Short mmCIF file of C-alpha atoms in Angstrom, two decimals:
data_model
loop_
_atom_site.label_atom_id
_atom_site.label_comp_id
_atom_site.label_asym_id
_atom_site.label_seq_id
_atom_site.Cartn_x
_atom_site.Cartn_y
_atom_site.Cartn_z
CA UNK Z 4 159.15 57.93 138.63
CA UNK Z 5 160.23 56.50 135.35
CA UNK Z 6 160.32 59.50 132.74
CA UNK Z 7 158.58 56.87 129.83
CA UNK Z 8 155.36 56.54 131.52
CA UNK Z 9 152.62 58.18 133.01
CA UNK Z 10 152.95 58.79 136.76
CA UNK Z 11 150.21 56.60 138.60
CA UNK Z 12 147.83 58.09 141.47
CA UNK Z 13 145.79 56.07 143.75
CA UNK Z 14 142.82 57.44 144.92
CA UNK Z 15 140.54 56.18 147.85
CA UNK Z 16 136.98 57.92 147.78
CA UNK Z 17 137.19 59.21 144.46
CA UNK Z 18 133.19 59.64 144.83
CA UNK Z 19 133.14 62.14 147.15
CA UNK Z 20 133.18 65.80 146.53
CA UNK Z 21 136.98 66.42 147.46
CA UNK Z 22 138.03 62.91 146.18
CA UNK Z 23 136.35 63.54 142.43
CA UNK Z 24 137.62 66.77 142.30
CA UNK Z 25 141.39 65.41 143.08
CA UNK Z 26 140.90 62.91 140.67
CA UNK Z 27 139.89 65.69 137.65
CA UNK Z 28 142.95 67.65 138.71
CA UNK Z 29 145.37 64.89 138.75
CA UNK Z 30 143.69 63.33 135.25
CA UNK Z 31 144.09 66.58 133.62
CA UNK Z 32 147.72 66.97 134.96
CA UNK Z 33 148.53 63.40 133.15
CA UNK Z 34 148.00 61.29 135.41
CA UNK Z 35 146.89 57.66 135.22
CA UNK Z 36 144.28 57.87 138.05
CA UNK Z 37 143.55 53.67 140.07
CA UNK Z 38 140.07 54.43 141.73
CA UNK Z 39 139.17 52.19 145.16
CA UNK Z 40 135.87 52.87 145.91
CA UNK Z 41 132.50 50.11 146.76
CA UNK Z 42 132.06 50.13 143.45
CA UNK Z 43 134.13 49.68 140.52
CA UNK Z 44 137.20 48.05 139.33
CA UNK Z 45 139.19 47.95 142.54
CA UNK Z 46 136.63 47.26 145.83
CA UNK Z 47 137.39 48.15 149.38
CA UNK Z 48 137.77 44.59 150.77
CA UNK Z 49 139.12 42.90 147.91
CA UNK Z 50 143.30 42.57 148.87
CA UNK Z 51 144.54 41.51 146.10
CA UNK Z 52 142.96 44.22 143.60
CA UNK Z 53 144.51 46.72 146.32
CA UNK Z 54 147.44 45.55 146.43
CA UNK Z 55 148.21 45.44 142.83
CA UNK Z 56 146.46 49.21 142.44
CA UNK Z 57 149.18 50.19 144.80
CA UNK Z 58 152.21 48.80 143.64
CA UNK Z 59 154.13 50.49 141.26
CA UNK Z 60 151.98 54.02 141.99
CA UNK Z 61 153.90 56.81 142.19
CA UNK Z 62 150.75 58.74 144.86
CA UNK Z 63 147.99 57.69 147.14
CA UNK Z 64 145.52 60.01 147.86
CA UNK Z 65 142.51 58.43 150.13
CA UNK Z 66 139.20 60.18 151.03
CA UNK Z 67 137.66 57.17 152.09
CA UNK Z 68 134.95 57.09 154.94
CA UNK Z 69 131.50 57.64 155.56
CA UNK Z 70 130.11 60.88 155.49
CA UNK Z 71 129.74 62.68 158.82
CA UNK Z 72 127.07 65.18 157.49
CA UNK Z 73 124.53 62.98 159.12
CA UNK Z 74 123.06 62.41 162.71
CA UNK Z 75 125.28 60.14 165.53
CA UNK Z 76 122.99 57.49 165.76
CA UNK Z 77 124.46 54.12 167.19
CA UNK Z 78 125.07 52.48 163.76
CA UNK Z 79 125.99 55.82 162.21
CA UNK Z 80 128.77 56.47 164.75
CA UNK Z 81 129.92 53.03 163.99
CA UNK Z 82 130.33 53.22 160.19
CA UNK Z 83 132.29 56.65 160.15
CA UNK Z 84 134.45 55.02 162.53
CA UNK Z 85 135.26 51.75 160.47
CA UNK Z 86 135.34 53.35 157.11
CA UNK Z 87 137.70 55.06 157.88
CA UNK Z 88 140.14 52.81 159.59
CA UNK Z 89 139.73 49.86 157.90
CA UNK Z 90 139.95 51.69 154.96
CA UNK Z 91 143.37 53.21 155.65
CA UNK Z 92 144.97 49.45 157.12
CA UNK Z 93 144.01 48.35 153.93
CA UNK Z 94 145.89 50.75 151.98
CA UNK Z 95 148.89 50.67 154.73
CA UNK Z 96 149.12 46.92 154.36
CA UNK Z 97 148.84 47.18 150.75
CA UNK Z 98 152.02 49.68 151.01
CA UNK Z 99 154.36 47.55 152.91
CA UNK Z 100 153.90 44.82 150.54
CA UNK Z 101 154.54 46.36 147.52
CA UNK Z 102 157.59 45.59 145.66
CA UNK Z 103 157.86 49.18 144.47
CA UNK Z 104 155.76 50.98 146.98
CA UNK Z 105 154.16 54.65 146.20
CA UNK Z 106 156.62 57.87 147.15
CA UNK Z 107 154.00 59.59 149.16
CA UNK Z 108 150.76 59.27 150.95
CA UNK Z 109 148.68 61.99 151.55
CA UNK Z 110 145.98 60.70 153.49
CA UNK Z 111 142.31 62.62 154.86
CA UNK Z 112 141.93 63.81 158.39
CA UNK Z 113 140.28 66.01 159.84
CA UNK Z 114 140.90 69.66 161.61
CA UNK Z 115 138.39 69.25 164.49
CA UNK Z 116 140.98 66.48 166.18
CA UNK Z 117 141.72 70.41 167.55
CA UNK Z 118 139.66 70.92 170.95
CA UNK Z 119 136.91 73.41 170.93
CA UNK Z 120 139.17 76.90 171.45
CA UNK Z 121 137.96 80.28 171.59
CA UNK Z 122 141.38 81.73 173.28
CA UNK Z 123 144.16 80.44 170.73
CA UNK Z 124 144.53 78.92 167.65
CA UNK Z 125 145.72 75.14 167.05
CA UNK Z 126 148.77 74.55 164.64
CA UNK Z 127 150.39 71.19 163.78
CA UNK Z 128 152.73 72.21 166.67
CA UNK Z 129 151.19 73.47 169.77
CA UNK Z 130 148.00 72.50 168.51
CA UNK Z 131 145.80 70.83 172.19
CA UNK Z 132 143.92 67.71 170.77
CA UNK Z 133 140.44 67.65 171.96
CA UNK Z 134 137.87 64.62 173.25
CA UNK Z 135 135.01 62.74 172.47
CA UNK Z 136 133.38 60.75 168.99
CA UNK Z 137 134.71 62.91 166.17
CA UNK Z 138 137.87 63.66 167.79
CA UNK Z 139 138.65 59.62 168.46
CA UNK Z 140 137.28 59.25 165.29
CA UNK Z 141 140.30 61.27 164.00
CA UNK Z 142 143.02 60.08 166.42
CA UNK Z 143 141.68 56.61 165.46
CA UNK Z 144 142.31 57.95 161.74
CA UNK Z 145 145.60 58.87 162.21
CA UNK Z 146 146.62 55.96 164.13
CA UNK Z 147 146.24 53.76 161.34
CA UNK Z 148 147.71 55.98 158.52
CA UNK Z 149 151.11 56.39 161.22
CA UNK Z 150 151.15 52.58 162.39
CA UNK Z 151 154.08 50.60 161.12
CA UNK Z 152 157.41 51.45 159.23
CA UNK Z 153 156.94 52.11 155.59
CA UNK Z 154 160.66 53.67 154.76
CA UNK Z 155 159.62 54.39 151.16
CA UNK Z 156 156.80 56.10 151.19
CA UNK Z 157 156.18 59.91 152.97
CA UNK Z 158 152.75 60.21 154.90
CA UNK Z 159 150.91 63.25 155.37
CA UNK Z 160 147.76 63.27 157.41
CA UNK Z 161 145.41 66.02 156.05
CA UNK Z 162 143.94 67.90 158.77
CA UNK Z 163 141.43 69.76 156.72
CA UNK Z 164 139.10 72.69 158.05
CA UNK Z 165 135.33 72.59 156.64
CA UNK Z 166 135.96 72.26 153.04
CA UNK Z 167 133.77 75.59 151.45
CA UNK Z 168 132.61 74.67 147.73
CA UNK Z 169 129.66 72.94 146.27
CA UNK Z 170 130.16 70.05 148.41
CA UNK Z 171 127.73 68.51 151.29
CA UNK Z 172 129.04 71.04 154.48
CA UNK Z 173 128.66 73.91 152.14
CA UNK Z 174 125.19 72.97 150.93
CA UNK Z 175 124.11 71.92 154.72
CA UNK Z 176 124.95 75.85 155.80
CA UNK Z 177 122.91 77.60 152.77
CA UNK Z 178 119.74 75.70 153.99
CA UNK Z 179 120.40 76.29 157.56
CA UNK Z 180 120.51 80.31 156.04
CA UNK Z 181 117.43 79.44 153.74
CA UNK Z 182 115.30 77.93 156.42
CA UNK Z 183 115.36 80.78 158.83
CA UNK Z 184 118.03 79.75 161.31
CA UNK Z 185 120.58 81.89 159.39
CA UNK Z 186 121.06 84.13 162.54
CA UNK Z 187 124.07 84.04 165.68
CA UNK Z 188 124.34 80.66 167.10
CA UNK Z 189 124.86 80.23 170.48
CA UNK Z 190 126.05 77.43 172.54
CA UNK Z 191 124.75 76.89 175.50
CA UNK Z 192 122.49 74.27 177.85
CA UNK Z 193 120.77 72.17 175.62
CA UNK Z 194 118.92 68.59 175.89
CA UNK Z 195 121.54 66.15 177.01
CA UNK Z 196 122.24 63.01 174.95
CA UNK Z 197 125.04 60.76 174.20
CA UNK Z 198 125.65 61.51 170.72
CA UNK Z 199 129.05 62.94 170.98
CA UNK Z 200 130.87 60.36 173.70
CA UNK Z 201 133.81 59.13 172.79
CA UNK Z 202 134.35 55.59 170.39
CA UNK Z 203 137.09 53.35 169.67
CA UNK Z 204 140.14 51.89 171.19
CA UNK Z 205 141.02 54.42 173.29
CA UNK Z 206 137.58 56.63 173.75
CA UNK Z 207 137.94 60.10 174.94
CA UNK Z 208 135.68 62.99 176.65
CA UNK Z 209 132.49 62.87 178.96
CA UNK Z 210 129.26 60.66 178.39
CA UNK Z 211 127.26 63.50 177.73
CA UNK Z 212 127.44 66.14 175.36
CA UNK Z 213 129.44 68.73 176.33
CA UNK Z 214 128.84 72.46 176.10
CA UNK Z 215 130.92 75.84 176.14
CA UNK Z 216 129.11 79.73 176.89
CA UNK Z 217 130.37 80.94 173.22
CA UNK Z 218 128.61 84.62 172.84
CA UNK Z 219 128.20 83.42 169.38
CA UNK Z 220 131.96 84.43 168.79
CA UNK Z 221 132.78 80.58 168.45
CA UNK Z 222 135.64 80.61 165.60
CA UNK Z 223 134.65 78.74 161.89
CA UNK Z 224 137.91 77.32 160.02
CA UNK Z 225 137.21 76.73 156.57
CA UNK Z 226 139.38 76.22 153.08
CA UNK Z 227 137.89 76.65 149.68
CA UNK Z 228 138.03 73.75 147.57
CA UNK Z 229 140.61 75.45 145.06
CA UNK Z 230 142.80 75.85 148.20
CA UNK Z 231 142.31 71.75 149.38
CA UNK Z 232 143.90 70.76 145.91
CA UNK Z 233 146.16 73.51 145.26
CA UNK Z 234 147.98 71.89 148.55
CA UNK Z 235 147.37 68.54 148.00
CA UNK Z 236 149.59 69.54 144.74
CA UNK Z 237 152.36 71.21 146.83
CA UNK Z 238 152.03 68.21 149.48
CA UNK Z 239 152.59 66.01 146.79
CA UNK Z 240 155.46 67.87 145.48
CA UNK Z 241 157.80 68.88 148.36
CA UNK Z 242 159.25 65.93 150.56
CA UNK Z 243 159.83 67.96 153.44
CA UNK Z 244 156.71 67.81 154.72
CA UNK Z 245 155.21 64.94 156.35
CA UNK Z 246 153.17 63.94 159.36
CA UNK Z 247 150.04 66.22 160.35
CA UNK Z 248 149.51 69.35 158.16
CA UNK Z 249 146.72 71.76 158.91
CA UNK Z 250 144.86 72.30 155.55
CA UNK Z 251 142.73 75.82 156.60
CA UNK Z 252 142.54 79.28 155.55
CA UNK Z 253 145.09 81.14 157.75
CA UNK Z 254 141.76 83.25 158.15
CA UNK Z 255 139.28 81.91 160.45
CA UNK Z 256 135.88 83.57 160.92
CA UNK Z 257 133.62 83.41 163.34
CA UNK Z 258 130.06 82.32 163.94
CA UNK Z 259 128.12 85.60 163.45
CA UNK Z 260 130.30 86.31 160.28
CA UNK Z 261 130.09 83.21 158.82
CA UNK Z 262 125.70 83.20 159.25
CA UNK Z 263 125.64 86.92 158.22
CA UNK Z 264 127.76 86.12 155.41
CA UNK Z 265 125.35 82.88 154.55
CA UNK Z 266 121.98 85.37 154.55
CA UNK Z 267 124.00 87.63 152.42
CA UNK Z 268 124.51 85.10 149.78
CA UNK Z 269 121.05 83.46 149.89
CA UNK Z 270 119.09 86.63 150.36
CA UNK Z 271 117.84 86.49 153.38
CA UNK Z 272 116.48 89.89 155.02
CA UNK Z 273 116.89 88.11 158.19
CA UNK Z 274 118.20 85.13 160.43
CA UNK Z 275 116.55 83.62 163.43
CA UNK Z 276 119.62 83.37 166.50
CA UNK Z 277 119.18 80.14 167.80
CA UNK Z 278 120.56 78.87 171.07
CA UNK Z 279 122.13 74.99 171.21
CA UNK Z 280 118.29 73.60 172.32
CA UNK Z 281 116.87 75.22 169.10
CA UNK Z 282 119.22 73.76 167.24
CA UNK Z 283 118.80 70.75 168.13
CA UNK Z 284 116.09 70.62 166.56
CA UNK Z 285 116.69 72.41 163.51
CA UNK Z 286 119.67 69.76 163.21
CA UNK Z 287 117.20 67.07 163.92
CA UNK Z 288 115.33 68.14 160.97
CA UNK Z 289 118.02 68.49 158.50
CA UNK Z 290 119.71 65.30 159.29
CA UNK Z 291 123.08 66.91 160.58
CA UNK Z 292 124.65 67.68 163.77
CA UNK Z 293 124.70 70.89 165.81
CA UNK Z 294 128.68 70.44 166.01
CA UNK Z 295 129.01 72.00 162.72
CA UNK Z 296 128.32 75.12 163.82
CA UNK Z 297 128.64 75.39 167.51
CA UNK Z 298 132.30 73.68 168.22
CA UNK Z 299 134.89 76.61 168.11
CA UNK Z 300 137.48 75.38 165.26
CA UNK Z 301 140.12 77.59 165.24
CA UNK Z 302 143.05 75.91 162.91
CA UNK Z 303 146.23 77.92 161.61
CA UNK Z 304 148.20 76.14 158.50
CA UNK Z 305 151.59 76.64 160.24
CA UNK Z 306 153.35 74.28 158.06
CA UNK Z 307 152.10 74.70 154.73
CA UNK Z 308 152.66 78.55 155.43
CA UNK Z 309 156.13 78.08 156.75
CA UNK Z 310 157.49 75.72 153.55
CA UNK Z 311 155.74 78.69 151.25
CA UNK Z 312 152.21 77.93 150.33
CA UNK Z 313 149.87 80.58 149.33
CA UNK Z 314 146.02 80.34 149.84
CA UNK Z 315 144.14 81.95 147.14
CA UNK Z 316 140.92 82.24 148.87
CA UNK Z 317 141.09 83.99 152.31
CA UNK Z 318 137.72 85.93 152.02
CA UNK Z 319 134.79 83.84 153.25
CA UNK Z 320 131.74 86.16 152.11
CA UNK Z 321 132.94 85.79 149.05
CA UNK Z 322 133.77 82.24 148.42
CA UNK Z 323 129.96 81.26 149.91
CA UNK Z 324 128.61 84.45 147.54
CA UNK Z 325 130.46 82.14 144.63
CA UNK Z 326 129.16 79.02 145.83
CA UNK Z 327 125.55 80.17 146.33
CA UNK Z 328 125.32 81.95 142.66
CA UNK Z 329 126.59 79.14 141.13
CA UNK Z 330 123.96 76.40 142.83
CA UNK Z 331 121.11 79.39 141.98
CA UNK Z 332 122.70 78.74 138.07
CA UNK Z 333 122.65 75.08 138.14
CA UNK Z 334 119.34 74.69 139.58
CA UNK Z 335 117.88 77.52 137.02
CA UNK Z 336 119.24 75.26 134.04
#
């Protein structure tokens, strides 16, 4: 980058509560920060705005896509689908007409593109890609990001874990804790449906949902938000890493840790242990899936780990414990 300006970030779904906290870190840092968002100066859908954002920056970061803390309805499953690839074609056609295209592109993914595993963990390596909507939803994802040759510009598909900090995943597993399902979670028979069948080009898994005999001992992958920037920084920085990276704490829980931690930090005396047909409901009534706590998500960050990252937060119980006193200060001011 020239040394007599400002270096120049692109970020895609700076609204979000990983893409707004980027965008703080990278303004602080110096940076000139182009937002595309549906609002704003630069809108998803208008080319020419895009393309102009992008040339000449010296980063893209994109978050863009509808939020998947929601139910799989028809028209849901649809939208977090196309946000997310039509989002990243724009960018990646924006990019390979750019005069002086961007150095790198880190770009969001997602760690459950991992199959539900209970008897090893998945790395960037030997990793066993799973089936069905959220994994095609990644795949899909990725497909875009990797399509094409772009010689100037490194890509890095971020295959984050659930992102722990006052963010929407976070705040959906403190009410599960508050509203009495805070106990073991067990998968199991449940109600079938068609919620979770696979979408896209290429769509993956069986019709109906499927469903694993977990004990409760179904593993949680998770990364504190701290951590999610800290190597979005180092991504940014070191140019010999590219492709899929594993963004997760290289300590993975499990589901009657991660609920006994959650009572712990709201202060519940006690959690109701649900099995998959209970929580179907519960979901139902929060507005969220069952997924989030029932798929076993076991992630390792090989690469980040291997090229020398640290993660600073490795202790769940105390991360939500942090989280949970600092919502109890907001909301008491």
């Amino acid at each position: 980058m020239d040394s007599d300006r400002w270096p120049v970030a692109v970020i895609g779904g700076a609204g979000g509560f990983v893409g707004s906290t980027v965008a703080e870190t990278l303004t602080a840092e110096g940076w000139s920060v182009r937002r595309i968002g549906r609002t704003g100066a630069v809108r998803w859908g208008d080319t020419a705005a895009i393309a102009q954002a992008v040339d000449g920056a010296d980063l893209i970061v994109n978050f863009a896509g509808r939020s998947v803390n929601c139910r799989y309805t028809d028209s849901n499953r649809r939208e977090i689908l196309a946000s997310r690839v039509t989002t990243t074609r724009a960018l990646r056609e924006a990019v390979a007409r750019a005069a002086r295209p961007p150095r790198v592109w880190l770009n969001a993914s997602t760690a459950t593109i991992y199959q539900h595993s209970m008897d090893q963990p998945n790395t960037e390596s030997g990793g066993r890609i799973g089936s069905g909507f959220s994994v095609d939803v990644a795949t899909s994802w990725e497909r875009e990001l990797f399509a094409g040759d772009l010689p100037g510009t490194r890509r890095v598909a971020l295959r984050m874990a659930i992102v722990i900090g006052d963010g929407p995943a976070t705040r959906t597993l403190l009410r599960l804790a508050r509203s009495g399902l805070g106990g073991t979670q067990f998968d199991g028979w449940g109600p079938p449906h068609r919620r979770y069948r696979g979408i896209g080009e290429q769509p993956t898994g069986p019709e109906r949902a499927p469903w694993h005999r977990t004990g409760g001992r179904q593993r949680f992958s998770w990364v504190h938000i701290d951590d999610v920037v800290a190597a979005i920084r180092f991504l940014r920085d070191d140019d010999r890493l590219s492709g899929p990276v594993n963004i997760a704490s290289p300590e993975a829980s499990d589901n009657r840790t991660l609920m006994r931690a959650l009572r712990q930090a709201v202060g519940a005396r006690v959690g109701l242990p649900a099995q998959r047909w209970m929580l179907e409901l519960g979901m139902w009534a929060l507005r969220t899936e069952p997924e989030l706590v029932l798929k076993s998500r076991w992630v390792v960050p090989e690469k980040l780990t291997e090229a020398g990252f640290r993660f600073t937060h490795t202790d769940l119980r105390t991360v939500l414990a942090d989280v949970a006193a600092v919502r109890r200060t907001s909301h008491a001011h």
